Coordinates of N, CA and C in Angstrom, one line a residue:
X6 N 41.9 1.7 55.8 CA 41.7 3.1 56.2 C 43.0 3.9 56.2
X7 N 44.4 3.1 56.5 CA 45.1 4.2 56.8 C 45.9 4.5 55.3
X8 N 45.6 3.7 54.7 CA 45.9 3.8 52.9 C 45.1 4.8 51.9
X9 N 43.9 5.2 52.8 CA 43.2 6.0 52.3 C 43.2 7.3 53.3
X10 N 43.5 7.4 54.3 CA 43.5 8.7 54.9 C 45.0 9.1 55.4
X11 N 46.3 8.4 54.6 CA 48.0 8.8 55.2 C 47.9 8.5 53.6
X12 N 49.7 8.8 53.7 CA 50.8 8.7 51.7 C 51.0 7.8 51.6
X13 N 51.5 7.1 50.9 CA 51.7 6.2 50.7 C 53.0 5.2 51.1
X14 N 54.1 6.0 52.0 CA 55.0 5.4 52.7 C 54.2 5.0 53.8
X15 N 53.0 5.7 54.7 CA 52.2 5.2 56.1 C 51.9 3.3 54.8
X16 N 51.1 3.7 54.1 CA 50.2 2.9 53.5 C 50.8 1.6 53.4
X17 N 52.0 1.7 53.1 CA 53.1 0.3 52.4 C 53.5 0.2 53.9
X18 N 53.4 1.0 54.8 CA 54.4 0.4 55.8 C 53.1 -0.5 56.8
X19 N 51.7 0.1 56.6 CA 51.0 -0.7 57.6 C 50.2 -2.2 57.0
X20 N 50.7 -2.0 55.1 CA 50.2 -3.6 54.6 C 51.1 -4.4 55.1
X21 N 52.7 -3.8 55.2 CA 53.5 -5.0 55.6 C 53.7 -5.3 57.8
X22 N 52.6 -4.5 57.8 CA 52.5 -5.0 59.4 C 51.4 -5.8 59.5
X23 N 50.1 -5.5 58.7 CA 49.5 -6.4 58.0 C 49.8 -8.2 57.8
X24 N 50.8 -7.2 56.8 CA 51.3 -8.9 56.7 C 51.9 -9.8 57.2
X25 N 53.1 -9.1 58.2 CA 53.0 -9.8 59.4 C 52.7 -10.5 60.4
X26 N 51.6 -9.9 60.7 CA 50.2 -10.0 61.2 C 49.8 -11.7 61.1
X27 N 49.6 -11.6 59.7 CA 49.1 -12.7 58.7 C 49.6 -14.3 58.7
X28 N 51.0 -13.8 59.0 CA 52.3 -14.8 58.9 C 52.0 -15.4 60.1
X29 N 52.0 -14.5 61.4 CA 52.7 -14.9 62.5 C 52.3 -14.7 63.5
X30 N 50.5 -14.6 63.7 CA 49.6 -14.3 64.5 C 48.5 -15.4 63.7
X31 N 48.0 -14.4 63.1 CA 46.7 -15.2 62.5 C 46.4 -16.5 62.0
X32 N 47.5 -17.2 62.0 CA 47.1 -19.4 62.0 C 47.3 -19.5 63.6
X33 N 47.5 -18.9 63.9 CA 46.9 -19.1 65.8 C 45.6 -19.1 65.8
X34 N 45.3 -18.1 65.3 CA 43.9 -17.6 65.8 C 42.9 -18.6 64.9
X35 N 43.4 -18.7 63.6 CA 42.5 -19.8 62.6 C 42.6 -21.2 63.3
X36 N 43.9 -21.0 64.1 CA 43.4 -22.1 64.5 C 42.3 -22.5 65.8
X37 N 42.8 -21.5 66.4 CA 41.8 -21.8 67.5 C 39.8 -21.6 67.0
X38 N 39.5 -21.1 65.9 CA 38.2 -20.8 65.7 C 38.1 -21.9 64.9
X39 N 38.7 -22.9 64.2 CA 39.0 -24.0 63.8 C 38.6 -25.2 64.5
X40 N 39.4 -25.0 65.4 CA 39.2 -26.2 66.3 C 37.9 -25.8 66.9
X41 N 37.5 -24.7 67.2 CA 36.0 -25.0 68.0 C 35.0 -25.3 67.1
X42 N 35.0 -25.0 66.1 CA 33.9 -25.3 65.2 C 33.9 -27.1 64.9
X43 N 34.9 -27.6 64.9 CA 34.8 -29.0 64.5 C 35.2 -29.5 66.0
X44 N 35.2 -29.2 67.2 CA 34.6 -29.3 68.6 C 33.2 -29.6 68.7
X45 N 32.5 -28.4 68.0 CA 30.8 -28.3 68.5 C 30.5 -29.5 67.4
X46 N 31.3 -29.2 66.3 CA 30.1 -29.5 64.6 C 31.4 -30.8 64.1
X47 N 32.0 -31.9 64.8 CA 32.7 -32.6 63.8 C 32.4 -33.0 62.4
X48 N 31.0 -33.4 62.5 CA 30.8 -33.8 60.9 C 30.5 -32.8 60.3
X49 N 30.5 -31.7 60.3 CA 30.2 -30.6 60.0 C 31.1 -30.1 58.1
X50 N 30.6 -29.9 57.3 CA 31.4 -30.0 56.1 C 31.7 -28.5 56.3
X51 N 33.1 -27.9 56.2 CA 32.7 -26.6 56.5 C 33.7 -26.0 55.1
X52 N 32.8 -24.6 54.6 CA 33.5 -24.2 53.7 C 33.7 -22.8 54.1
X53 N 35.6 -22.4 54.1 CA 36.0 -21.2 54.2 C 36.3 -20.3 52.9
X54 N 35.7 -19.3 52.6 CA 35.5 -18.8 51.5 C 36.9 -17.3 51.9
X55 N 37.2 -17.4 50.5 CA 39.1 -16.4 50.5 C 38.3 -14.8 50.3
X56 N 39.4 -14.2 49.7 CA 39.0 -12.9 49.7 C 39.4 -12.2 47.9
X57 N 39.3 -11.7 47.7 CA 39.2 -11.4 46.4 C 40.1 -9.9 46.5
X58 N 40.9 -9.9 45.2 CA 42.1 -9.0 44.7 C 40.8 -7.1 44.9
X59 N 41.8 -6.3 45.2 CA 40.9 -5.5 45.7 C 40.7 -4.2 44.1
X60 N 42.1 -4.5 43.7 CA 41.9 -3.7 42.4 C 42.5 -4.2 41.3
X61 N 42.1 -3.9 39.9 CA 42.9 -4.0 38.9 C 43.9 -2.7 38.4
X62 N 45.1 -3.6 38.3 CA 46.2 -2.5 37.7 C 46.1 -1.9 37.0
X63 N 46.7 -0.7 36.9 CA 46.2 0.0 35.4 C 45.0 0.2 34.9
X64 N 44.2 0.4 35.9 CA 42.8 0.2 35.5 C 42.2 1.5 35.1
X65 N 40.9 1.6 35.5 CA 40.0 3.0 35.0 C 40.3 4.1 36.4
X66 N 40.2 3.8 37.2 CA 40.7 4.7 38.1 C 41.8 5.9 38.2
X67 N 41.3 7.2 38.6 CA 42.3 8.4 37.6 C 42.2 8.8 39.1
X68 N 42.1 8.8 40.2 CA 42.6 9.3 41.5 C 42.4 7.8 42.7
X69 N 42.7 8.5 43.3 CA 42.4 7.6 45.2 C 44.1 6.8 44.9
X70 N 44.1 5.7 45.6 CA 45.3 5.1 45.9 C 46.7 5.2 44.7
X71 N 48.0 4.8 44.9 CA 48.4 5.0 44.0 C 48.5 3.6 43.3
X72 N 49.2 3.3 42.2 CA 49.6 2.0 41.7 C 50.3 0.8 43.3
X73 N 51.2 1.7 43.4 CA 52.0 1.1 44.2 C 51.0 0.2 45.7
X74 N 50.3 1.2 45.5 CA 49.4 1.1 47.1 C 48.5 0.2 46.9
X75 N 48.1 0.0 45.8 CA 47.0 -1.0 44.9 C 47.5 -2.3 45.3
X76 N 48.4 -2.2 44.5 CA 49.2 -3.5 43.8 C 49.6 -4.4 45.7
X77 N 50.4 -3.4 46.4 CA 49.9 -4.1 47.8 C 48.9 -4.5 48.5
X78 N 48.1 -4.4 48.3 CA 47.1 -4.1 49.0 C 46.6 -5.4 48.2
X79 N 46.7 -5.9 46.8 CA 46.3 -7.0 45.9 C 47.4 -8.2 46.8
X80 N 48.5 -7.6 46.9 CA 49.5 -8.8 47.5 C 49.0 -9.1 48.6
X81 N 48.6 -8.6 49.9 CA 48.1 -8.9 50.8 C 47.2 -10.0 50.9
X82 N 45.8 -9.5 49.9 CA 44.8 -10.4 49.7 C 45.6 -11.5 49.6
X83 N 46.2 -11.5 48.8 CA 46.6 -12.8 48.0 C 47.4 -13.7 49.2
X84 N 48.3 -13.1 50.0 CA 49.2 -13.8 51.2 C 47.7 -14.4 52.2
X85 N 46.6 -13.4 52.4 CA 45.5 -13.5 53.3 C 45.0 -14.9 52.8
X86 N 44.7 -15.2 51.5 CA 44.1 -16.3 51.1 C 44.9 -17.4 51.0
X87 N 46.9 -17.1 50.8 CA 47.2 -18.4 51.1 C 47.0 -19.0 52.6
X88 N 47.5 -17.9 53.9 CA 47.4 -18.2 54.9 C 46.1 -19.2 55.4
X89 N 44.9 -18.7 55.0 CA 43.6 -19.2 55.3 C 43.5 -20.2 54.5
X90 N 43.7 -20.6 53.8 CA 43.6 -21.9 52.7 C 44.4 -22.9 53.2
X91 N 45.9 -22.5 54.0 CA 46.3 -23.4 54.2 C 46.0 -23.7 56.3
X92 N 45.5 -23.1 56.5 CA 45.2 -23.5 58.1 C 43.3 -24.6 57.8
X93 N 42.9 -23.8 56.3 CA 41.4 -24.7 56.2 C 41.8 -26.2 56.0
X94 N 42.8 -26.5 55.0 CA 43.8 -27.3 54.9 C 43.9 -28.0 55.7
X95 N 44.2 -28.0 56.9 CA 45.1 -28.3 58.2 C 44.0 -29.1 58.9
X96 N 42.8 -28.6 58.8 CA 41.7 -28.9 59.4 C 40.7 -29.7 58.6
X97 N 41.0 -30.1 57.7 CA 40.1 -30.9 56.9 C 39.1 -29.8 56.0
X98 N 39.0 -29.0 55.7 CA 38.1 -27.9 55.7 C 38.4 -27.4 54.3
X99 N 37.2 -27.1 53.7 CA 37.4 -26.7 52.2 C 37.5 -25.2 52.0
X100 N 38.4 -25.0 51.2 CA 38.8 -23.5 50.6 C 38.3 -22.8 49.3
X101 N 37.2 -21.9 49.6 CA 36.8 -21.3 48.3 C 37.3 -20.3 47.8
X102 N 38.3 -20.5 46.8 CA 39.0 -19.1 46.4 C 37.9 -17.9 45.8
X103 N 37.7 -17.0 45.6 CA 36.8 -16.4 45.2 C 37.7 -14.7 44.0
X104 N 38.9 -15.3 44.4 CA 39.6 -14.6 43.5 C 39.5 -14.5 41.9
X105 N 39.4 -15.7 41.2 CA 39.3 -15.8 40.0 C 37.8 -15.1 40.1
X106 N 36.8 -15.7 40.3 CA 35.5 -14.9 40.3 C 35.2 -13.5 39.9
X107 N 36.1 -12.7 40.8 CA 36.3 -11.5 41.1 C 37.1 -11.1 39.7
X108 N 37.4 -11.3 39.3 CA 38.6 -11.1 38.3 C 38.0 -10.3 37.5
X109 N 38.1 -8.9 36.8 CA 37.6 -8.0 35.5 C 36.2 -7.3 36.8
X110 N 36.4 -8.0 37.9 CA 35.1 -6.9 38.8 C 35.6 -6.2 39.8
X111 N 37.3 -5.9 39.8 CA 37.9 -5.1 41.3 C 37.4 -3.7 41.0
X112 N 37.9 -2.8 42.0 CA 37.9 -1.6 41.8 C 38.7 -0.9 40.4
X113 N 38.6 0.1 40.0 CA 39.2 0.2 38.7 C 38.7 -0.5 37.7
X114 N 37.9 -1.6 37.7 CA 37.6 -2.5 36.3 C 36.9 -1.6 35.2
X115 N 36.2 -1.0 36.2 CA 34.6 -0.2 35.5 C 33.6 -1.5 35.5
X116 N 33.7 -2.3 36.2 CA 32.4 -3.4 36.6 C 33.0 -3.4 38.3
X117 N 32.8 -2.9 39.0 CA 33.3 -3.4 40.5 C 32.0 -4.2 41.0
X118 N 32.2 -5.4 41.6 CA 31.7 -5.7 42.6 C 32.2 -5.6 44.1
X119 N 32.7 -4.3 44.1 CA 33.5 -4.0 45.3 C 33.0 -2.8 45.5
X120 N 32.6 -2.7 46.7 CA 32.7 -0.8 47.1 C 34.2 -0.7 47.0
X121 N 34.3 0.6 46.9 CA 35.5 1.5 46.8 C 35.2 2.0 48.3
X122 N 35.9 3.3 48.8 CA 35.2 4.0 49.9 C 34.4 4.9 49.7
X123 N 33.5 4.6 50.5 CA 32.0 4.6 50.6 C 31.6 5.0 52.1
X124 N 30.0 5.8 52.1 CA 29.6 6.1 53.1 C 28.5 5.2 53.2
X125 N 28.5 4.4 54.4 CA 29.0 4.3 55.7 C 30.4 3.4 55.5
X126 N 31.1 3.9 56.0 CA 32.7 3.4 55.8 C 32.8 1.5 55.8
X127 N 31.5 1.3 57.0 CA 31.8 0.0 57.2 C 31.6 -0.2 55.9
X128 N 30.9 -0.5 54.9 CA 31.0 -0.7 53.3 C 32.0 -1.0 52.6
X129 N 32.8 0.0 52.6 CA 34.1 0.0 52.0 C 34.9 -1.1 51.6
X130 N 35.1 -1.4 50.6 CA 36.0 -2.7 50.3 C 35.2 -3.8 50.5
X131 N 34.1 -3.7 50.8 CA 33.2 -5.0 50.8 C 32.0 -5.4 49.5
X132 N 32.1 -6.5 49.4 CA 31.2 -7.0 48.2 C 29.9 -6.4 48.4
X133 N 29.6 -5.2 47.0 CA 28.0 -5.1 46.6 C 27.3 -6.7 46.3
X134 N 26.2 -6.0 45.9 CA 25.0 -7.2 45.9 C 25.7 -8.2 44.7
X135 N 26.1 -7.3 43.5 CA 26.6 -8.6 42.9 C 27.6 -9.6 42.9
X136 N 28.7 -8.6 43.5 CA 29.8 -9.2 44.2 C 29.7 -10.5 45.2
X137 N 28.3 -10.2 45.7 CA 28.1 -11.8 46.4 C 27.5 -12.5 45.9
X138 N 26.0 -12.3 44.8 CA 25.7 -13.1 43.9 C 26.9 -13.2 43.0
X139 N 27.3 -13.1 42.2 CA 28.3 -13.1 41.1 C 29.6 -13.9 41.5
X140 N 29.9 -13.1 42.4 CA 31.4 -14.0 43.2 C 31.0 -15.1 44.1
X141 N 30.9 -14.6 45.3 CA 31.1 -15.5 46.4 C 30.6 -16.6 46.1
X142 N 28.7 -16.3 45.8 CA 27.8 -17.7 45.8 C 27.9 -18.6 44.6
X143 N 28.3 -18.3 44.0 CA 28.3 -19.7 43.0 C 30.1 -20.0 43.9
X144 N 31.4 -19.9 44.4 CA 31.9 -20.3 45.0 C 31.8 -21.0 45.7
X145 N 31.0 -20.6 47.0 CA 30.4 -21.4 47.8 C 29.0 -22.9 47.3
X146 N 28.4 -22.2 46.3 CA 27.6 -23.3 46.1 C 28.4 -24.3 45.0
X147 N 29.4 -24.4 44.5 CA 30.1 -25.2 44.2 C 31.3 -26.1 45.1
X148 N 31.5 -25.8 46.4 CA 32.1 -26.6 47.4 C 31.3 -26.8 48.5
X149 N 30.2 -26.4 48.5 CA 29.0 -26.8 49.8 C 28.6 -28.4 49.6

């Protein structure tokens, strides 16, 4: 949101609080929703599915974010999915990258399986229909 409605110094300043975030909060918190799930469900096989690069560079896209703001906002993902990969890791738990998947379908491709922003905002940046047939689920149905 604030990459889309501030410049792009707001934008780079709130991915790397973000990423922060990421580093030095968030395997707390994976861990604690971690641990309760293999609390309730021990034998439980559980598969944690990543997040997918949000745009391609230099792509088809002739307005909205800039390069710069892209290309962060791709690094993020990417820190987001090591972070989570390695707390699934920790816990015995399988990691479905869904990155490659995604790949030639981000925003900019001219094939997205991604909203762009969109109305109703909750949308936004989230996987269309094919995006979850296409990406996610054959991910997931190859580590389930």
């Amino acid at each position: 949101t604030t990459c889309v409605l501030y410049d792009e110094e707001t934008c780079l300043a709130r991915v790397e609080e973000a990423k922060a975030y990421m580093r030095n909060v968030l395997p707390g918190k994976l861990d604690n929703v971690y641990n309760a799930i293999d609390g309730r469900a021990p034998s439980a096989k559980v598969v944690i599915l990543g997040y997918p690069r949000l745009y391609k560079l230099n792509g088809s896209c002739i307005a909205g974010l800039s390069e710069n703001e892209r290309s962060a906002l791709n690094g993020a993902s990417d820190l987001l999915n090591s972070e989570t990969s390695k707390r699934a890791a920790a816990h015995g738990f399988v990691f479905g990258d869904v990155a490659p998947a995604f790949t030639g379908h981000e925003i900019c491709s001219g094939d997205s399986w991604l909203h762009s922003v969109s109305w109703p905002i909750g949308e936004s940046y989230h996987p269309t229909a094919a995006g979850q047939s296409g990406g996610y689920l054959p991910v997931f149905a190859s580590r389930a």
